[in-house]
mmCIF file of C-alpha atoms in Angstrom:
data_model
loop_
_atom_site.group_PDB
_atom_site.id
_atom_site.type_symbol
_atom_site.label_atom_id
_atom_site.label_comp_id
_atom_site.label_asym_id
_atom_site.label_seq_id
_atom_site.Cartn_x
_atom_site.Cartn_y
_atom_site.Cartn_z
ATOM 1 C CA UNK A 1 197.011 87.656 118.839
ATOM 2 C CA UNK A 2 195.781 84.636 121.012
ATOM 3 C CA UNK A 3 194.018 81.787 119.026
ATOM 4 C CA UNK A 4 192.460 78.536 119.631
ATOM 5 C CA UNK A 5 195.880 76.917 119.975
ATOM 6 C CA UNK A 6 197.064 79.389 121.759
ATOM 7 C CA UNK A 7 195.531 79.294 124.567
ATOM 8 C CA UNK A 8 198.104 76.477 126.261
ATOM 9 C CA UNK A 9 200.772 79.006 125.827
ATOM 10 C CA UNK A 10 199.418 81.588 127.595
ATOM 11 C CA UNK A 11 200.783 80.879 131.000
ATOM 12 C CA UNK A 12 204.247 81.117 129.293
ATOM 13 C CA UNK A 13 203.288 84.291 127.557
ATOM 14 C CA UNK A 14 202.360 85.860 130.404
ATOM 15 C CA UNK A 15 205.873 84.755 132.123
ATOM 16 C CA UNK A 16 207.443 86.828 129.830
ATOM 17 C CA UNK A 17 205.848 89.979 131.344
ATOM 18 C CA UNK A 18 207.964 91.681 134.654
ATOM 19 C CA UNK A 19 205.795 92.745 137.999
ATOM 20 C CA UNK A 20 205.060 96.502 137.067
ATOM 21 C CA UNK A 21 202.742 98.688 138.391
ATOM 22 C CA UNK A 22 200.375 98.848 134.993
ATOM 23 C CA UNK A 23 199.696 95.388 136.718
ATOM 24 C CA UNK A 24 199.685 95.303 140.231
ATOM 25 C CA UNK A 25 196.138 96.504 140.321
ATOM 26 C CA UNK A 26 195.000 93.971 137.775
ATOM 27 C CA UNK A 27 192.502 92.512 140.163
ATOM 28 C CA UNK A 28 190.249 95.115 140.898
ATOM 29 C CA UNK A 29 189.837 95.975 137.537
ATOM 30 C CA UNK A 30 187.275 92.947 137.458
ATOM 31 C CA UNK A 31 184.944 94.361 140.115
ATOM 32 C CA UNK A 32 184.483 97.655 137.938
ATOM 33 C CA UNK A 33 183.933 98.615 134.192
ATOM 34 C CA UNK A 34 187.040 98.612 131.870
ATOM 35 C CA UNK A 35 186.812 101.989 130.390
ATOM 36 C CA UNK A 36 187.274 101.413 126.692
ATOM 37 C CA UNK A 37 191.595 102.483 126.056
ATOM 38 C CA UNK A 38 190.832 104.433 123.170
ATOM 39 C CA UNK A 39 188.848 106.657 125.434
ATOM 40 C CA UNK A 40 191.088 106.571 128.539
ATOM 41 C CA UNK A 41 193.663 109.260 129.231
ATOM 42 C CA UNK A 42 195.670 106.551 130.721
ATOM 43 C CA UNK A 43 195.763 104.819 127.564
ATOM 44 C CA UNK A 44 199.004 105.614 126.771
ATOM 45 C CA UNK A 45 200.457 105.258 130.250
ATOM 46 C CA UNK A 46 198.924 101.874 130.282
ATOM 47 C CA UNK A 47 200.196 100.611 126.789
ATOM 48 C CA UNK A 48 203.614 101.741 126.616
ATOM 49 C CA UNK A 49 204.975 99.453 129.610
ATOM 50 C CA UNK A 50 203.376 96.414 128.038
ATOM 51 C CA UNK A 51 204.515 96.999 124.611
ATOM 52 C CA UNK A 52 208.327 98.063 126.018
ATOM 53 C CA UNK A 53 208.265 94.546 127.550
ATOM 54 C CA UNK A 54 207.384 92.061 124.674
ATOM 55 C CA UNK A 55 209.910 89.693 123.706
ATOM 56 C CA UNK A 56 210.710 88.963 120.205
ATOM 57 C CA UNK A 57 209.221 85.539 119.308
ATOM 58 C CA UNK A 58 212.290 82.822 119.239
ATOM 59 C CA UNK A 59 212.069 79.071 117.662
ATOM 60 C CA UNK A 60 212.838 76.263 119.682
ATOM 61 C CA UNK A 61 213.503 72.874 119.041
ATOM 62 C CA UNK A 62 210.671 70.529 119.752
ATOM 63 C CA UNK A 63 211.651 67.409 118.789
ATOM 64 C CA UNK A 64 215.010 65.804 116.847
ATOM 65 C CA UNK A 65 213.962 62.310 114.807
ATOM 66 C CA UNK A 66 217.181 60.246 113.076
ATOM 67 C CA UNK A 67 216.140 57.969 110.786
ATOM 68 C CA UNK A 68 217.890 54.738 108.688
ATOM 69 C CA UNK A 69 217.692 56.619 105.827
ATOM 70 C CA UNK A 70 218.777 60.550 103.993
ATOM 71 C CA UNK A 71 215.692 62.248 104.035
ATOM 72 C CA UNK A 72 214.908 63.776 100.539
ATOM 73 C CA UNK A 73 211.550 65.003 100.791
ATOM 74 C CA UNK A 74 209.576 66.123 104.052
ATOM 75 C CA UNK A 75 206.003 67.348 104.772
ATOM 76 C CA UNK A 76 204.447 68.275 108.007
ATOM 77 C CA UNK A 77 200.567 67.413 108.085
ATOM 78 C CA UNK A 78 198.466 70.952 108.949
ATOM 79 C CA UNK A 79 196.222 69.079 112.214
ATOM 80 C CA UNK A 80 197.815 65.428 113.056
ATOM 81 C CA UNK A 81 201.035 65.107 114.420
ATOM 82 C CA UNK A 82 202.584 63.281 111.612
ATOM 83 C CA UNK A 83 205.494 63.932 109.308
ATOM 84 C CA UNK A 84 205.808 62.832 105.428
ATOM 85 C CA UNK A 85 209.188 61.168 104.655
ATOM 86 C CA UNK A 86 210.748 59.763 101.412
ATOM 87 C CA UNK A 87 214.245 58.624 100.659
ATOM 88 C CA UNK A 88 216.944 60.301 99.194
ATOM 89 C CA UNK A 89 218.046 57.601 96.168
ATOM 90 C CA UNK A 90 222.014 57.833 96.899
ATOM 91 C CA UNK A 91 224.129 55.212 96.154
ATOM 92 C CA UNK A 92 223.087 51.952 98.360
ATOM 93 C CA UNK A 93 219.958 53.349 99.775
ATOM 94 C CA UNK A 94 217.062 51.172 99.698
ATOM 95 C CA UNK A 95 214.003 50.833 97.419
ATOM 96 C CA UNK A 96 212.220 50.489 100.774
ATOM 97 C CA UNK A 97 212.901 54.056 101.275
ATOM 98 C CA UNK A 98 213.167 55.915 98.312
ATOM 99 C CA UNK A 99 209.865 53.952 96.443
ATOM 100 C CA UNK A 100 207.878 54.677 99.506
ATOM 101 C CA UNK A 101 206.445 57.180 101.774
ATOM 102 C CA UNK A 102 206.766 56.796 105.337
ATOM 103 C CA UNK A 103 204.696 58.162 107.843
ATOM 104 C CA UNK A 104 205.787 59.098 111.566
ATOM 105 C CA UNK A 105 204.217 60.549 114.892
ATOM 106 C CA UNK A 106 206.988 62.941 114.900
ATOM 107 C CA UNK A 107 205.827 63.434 119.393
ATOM 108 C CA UNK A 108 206.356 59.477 119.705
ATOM 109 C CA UNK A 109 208.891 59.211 117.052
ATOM 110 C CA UNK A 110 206.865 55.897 116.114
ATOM 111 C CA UNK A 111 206.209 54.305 112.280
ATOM 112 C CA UNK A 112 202.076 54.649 111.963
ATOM 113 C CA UNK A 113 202.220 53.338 108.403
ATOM 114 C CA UNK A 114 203.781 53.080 104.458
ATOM 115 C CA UNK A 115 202.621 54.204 101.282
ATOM 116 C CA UNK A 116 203.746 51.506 98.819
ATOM 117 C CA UNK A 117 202.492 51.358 94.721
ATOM 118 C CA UNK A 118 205.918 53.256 93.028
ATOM 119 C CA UNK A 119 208.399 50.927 91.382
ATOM 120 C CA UNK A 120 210.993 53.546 91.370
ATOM 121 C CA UNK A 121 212.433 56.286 93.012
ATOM 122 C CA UNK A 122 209.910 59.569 94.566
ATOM 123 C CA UNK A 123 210.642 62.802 93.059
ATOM 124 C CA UNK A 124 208.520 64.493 94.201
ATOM 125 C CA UNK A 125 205.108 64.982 97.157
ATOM 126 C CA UNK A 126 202.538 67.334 97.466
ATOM 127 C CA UNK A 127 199.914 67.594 100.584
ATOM 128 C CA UNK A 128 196.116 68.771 99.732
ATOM 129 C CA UNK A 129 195.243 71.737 102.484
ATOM 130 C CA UNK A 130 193.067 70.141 104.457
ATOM 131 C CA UNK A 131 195.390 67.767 104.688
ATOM 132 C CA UNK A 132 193.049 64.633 103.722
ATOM 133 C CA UNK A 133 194.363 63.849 99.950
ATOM 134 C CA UNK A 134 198.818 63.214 99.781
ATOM 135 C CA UNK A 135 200.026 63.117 95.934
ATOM 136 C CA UNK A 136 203.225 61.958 95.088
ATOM 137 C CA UNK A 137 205.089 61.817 91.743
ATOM 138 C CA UNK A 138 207.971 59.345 90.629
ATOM 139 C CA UNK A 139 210.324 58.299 88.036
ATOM 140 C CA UNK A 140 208.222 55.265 87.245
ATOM 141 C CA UNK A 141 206.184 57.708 85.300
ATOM 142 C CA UNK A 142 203.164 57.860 87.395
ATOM 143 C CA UNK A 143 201.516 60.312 89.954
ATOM 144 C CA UNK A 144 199.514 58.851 92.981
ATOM 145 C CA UNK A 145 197.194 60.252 94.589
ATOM 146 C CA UNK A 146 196.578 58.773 98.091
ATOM 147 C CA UNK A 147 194.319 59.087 101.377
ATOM 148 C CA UNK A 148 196.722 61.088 103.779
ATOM 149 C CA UNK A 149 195.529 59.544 106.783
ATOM 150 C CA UNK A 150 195.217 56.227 105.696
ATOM 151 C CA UNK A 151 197.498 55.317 103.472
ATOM 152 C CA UNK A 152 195.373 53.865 101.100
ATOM 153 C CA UNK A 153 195.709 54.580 97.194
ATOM 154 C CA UNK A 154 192.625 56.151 95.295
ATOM 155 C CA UNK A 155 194.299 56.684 91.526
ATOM 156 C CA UNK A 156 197.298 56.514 89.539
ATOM 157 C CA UNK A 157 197.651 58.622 86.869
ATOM 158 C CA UNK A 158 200.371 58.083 83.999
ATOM 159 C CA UNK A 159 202.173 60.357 82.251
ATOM 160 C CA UNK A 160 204.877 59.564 79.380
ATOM 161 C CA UNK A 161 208.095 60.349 81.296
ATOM 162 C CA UNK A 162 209.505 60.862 84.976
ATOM 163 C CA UNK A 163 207.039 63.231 86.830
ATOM 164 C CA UNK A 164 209.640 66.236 88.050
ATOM 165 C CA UNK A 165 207.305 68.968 90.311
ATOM 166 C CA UNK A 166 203.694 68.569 91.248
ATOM 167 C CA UNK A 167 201.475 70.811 92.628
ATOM 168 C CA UNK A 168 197.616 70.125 93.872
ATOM 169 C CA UNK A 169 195.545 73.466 94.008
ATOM 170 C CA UNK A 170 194.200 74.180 97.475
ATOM 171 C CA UNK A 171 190.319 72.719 96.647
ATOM 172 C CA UNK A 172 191.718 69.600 96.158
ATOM 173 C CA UNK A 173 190.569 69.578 92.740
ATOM 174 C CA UNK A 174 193.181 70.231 90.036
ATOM 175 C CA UNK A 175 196.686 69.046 89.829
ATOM 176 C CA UNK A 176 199.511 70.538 88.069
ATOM 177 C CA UNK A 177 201.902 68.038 87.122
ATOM 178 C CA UNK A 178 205.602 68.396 84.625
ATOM 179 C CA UNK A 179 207.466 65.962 82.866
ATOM 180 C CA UNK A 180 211.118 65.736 81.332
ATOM 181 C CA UNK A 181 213.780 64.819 78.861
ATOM 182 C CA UNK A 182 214.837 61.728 78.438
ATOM 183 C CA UNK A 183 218.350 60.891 77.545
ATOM 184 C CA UNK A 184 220.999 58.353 76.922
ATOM 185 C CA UNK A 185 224.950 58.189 76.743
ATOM 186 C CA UNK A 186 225.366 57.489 72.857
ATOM 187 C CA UNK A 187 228.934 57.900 71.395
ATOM 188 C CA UNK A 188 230.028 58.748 74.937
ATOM 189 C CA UNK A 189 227.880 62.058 74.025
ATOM 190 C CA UNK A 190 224.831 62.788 76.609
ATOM 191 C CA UNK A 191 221.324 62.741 73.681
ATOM 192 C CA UNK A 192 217.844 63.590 74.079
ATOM 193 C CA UNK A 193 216.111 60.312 73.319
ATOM 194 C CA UNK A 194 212.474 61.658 74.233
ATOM 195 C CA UNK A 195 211.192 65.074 74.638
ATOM 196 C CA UNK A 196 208.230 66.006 77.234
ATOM 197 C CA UNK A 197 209.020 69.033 78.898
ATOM 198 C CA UNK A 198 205.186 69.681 79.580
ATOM 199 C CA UNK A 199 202.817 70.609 82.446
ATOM 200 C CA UNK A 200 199.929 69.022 82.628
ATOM 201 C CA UNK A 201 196.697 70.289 84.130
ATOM 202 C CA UNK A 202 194.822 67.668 85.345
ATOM 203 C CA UNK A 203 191.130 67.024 86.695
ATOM 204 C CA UNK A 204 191.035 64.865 89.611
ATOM 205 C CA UNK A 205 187.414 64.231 89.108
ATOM 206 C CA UNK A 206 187.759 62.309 86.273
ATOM 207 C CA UNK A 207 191.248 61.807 86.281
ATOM 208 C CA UNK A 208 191.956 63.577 82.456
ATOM 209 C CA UNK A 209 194.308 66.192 81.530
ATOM 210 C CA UNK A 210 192.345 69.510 80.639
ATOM 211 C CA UNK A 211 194.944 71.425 79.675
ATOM 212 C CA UNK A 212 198.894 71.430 78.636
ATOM 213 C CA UNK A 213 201.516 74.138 78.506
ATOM 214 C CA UNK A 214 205.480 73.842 77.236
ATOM 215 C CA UNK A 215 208.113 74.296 79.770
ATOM 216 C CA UNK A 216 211.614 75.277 78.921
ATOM 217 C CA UNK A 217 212.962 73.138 81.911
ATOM 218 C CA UNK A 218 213.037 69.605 83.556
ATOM 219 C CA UNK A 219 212.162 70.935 86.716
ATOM 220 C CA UNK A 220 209.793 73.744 87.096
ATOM 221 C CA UNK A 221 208.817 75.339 90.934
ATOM 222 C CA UNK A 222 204.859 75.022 91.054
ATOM 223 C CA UNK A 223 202.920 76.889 93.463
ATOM 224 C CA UNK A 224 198.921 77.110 93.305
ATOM 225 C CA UNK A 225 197.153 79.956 94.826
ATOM 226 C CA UNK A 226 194.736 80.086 97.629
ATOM 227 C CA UNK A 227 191.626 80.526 95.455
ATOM 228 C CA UNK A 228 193.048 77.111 93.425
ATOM 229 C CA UNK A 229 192.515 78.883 90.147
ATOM 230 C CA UNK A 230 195.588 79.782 89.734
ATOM 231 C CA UNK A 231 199.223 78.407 89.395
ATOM 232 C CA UNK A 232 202.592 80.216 89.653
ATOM 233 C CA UNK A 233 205.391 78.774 87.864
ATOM 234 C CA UNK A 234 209.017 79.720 87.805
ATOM 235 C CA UNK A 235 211.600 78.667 85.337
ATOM 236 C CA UNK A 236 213.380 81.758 83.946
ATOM 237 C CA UNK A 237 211.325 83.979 84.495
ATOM 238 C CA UNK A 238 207.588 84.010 86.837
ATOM 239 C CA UNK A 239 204.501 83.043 85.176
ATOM 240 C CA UNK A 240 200.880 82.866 86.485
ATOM 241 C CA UNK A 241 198.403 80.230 84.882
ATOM 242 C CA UNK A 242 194.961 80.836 84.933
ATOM 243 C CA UNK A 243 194.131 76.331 85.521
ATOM 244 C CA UNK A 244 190.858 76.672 84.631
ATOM 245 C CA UNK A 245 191.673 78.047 80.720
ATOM 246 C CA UNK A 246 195.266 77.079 80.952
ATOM 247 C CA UNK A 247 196.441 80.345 79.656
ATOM 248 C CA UNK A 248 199.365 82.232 81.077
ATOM 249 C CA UNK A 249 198.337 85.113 82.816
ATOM 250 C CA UNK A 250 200.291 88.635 81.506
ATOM 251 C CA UNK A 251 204.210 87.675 82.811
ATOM 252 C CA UNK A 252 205.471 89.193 85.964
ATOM 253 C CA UNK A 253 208.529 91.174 84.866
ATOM 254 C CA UNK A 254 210.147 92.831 88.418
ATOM 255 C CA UNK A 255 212.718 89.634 88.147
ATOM 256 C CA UNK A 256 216.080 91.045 87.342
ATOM 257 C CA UNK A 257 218.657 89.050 84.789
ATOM 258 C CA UNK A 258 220.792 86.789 86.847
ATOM 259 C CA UNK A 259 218.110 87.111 89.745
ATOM 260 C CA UNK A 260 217.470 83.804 91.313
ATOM 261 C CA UNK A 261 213.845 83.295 93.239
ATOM 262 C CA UNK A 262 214.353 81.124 95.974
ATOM 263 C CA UNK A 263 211.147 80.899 97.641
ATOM 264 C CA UNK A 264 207.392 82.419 97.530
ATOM 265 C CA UNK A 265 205.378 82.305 100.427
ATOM 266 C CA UNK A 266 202.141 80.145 99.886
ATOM 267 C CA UNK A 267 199.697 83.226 100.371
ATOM 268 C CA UNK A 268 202.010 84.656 97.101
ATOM 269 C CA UNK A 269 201.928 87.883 99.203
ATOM 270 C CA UNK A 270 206.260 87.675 99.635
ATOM 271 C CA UNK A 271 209.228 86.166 97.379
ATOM 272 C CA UNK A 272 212.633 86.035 97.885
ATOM 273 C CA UNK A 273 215.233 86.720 95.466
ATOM 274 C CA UNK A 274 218.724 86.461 95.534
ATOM 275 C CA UNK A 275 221.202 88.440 93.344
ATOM 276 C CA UNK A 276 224.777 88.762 94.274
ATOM 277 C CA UNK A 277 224.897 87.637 97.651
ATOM 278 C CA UNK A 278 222.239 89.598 98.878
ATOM 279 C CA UNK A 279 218.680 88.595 99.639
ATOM 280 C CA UNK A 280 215.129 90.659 98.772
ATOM 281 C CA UNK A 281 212.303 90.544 100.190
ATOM 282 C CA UNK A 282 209.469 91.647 97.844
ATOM 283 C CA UNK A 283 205.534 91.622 96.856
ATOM 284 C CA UNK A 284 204.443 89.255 94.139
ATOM 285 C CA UNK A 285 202.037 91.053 92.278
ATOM 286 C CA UNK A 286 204.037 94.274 92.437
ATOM 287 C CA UNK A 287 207.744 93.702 92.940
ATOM 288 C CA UNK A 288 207.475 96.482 95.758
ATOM 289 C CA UNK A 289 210.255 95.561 97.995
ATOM 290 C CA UNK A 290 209.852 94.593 102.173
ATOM 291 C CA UNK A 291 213.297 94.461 102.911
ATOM 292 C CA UNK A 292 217.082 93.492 101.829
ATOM 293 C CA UNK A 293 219.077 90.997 103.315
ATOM 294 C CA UNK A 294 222.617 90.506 103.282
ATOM 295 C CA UNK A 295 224.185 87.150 103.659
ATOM 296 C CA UNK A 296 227.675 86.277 105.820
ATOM 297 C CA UNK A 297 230.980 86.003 103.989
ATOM 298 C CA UNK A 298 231.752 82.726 105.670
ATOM 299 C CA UNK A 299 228.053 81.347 104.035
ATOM 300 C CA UNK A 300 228.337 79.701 101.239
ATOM 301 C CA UNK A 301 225.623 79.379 98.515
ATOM 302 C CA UNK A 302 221.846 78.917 100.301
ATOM 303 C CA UNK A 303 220.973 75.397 99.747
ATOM 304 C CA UNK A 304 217.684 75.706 101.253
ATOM 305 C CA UNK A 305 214.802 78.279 102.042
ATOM 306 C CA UNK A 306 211.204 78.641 102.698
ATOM 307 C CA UNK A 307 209.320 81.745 103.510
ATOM 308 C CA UNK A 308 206.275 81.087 106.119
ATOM 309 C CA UNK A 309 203.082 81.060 104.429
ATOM 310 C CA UNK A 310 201.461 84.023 106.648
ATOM 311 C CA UNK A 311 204.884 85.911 104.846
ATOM 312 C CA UNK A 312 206.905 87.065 108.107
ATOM 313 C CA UNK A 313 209.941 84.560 108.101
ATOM 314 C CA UNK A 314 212.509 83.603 106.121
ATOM 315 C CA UNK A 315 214.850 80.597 106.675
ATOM 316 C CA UNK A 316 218.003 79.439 104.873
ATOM 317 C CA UNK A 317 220.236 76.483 105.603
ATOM 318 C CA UNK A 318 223.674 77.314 104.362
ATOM 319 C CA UNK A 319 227.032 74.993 104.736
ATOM 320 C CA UNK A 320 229.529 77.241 105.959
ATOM 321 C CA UNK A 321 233.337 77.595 105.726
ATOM 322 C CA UNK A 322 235.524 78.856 108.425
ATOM 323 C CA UNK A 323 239.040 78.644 108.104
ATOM 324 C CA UNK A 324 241.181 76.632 110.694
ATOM 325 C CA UNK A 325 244.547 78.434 111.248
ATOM 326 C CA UNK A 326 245.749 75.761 112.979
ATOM 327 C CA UNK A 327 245.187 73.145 110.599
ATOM 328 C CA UNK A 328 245.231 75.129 107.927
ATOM 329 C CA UNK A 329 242.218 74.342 106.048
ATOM 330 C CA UNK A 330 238.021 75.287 105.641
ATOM 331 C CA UNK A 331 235.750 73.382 108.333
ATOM 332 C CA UNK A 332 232.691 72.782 107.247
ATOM 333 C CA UNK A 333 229.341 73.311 109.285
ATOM 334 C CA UNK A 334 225.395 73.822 108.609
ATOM 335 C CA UNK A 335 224.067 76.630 109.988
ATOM 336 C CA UNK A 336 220.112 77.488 110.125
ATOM 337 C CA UNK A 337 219.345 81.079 109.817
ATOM 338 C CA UNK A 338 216.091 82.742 110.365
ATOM 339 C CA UNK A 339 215.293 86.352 109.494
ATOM 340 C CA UNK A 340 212.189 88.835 110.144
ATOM 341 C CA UNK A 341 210.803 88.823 106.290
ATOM 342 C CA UNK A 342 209.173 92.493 106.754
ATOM 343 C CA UNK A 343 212.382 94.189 108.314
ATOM 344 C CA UNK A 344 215.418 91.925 107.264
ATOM 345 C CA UNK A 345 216.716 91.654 111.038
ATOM 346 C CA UNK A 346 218.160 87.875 111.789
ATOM 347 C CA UNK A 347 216.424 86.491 114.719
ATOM 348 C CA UNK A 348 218.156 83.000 115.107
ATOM 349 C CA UNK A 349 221.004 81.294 114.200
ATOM 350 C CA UNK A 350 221.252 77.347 114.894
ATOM 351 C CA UNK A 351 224.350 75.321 114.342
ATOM 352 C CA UNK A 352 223.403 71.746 113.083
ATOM 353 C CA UNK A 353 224.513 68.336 112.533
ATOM 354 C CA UNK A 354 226.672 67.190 109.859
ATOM 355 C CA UNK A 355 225.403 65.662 106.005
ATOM 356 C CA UNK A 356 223.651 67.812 103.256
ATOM 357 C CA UNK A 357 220.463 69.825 103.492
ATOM 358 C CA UNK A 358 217.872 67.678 101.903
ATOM 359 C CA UNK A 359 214.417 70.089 102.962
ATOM 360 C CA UNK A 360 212.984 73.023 104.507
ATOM 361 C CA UNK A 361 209.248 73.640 105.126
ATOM 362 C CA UNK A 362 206.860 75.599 107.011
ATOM 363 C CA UNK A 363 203.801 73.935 108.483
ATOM 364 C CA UNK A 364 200.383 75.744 106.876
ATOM 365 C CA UNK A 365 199.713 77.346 110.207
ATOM 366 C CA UNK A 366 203.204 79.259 110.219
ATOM 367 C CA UNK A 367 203.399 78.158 113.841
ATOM 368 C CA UNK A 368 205.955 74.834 112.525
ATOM 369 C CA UNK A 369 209.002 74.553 111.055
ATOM 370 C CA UNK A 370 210.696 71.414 109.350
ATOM 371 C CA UNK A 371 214.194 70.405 108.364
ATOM 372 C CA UNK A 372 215.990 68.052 107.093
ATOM 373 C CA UNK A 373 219.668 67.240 107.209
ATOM 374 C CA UNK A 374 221.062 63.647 106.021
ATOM 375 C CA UNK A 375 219.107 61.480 108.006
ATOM 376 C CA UNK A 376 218.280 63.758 110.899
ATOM 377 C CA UNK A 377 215.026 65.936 111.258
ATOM 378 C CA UNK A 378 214.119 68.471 113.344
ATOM 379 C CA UNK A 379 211.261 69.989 113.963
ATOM 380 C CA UNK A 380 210.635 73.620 115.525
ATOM 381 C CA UNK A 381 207.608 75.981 116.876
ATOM 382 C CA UNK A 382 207.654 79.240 116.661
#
């Protein structure tokens, strides 16, 4: 239960427990032997108070940032306090924005530097786990790959049309990167002028592609495992890619028609599924399912989600409707919900600020929580 970082919360923790008697004689027990619990006959007495009086674990808000910009993209570095930002290209926003990736000491709230090389808008970022490499993928048709904590640029790679979804396996090693169609207005029709629906597996050590699969959309979810041998890719249906042969590993098949995934944890232990307004919880590998959750009338469509890599939350940003009798028409607000992943009870429900939900994500640890709303960011601890 208590780690490392832990260990500045436990005065708080310890708030959180009433004066009992399974307490009041904690100090003599250091002058004597603790008889191992197991063994006690008093175990039980002694347990049962301090379980009865545990809280359930609440986020809080530890810091709100508003920027000059939408934010499209956000990552959350796993040991520095710094935040990844790029620009959401809407109409009138700035190159310097949406072309480059800004990085903030989201404590201070302070610029600590830019990463500048794209000549068009980001589409994408991906963050290595130790958090030392930061690869980012754009419409100019190249991928980056950068020195997180620096800024400074190590290799471009190029690929032959606007680089959709990346993903960078957790050794740092291999990077899974997908193109897309091309197309122009011709005869006021919408044409394909250049296919490359493709994934490319590439070898950061010497910068090549070693391998290349089809894909049957522009914009594939990527997700490499923690033994960085494998990739998870979701179009239609789920798909696991073995990176080091590039063959597609024997389909997973629990996805029902219609059945939308909507996140996977990063430890591929949980997904989450949506079909017909209702939410599931359920294992990768197996399809066994955790837990069902069923989402508000007044919600509309999720339009963002994350599951915590450790697999026991699950968030959702929704823009709800409520209807004004008074005025006689639908107000509109964003609401952040957070749910228990392994029993499907809500635990929190935030109201927030106005614009569009641009990003959700959880911090590697599972201890942080990122979002993104217009041009305001929050960011929360668990």
């Amino acid at each position: 239960m208590f780690q490392d970082t832990s260990i500045d919360e436990l005065p708080v923790l310890l708030d959180r427990f009433p004066d009992s008697d399974s307490l009041s004689d904690a100090p003599d027990w250091l002058d004597d032997e603790i008889p191992p619990l197991e063994k006690s006959l008093d175990a039980d007495w002694l347990v049962q108070p301090l379980e009865s009086t545990i809280q359930t674990p609440v986020f809080s808000c530890l810091q709100s940032l508003k920027f000059d910009y939408s934010v499209r993209h956000i990552l959350i570095h796993p040991t520095q306090d710094l935040i990844f930002t790029v620009g959401s290209p809407t109409r009138g926003s700035s190159p310097e924005f949406t072309n480059t990736i800004q990085v903030w000491n989201w404590r201070s709230n302070k610029s600590i530097f830019t990463f500048k090389g794209h000549t068009a808008p980001i589409r994408t970022i991906a963050l290595s786990q130790d958090g030392k490499l930061l690869v980012s993928g754009s419409h100019d048709r190249t991928i980056k790959v950068w020195n997180a904590l620096t800024g400074e640029e190590l290799f471009t790679l190029n690929q032959d049309s606007s680089v959709t979804a990346i993903a960078l396996s957790s050794d740092g090693k291999t990077l899974v990167s997908s193109g897309c169609n091309s197309y122009e207005i011709r005869d006021r029709q919408l044409q394909i002028t250049k296919r490359d629906r493709t994934l490319r597996i590439w070898d950061l050590s010497t910068g090549k592609i070693a391998h290349t699969l089809p894909c049957i959309t522009d914009v594939p979810t990527l997700m490499t495992g923690a033994s960085g041998k494998v990739l998870l890719k979701y179009e239609q249906q789920l798909e696991a890619v073995n990176l080091e042969t590039g063959r597609t590993i024997p389909r997973l098949n629990w996805l029902k028609d219609c059945e939308q995934v909507l996140a996977i944890a990063s430890n591929w232990e949980s997904a989450a599924t949506m079909l017909d307004r209702q939410v599931t919880i359920l294992n990768v590998a197996t399809g066994e399912v955790q837990c069902r959750i069923g989402l508000d009338v007044s919600d509309r469509s999720i339009q963002v989600s994350a599951i915590s890599p450790d697999g026991k939350w699950f968030v959702a940003g929704f823009q709800r409707s409520n209807f004004h009798p008074r005025h006689h028409n639908y107000l509109r607000q964003n609401v952040l919900r957070i749910w228990n992943a392994q029993t499907g009870k809500q635990i929190e429900c935030f109201s927030e600020s106005e614009g569009l939900w641009q990003s959700i994500e959880f911090s590697q640890t599972s201890r942080s929580l990122i979002t993104s709303i217009g041009n305001s960011v929050k960011i929360w601890r668990l």
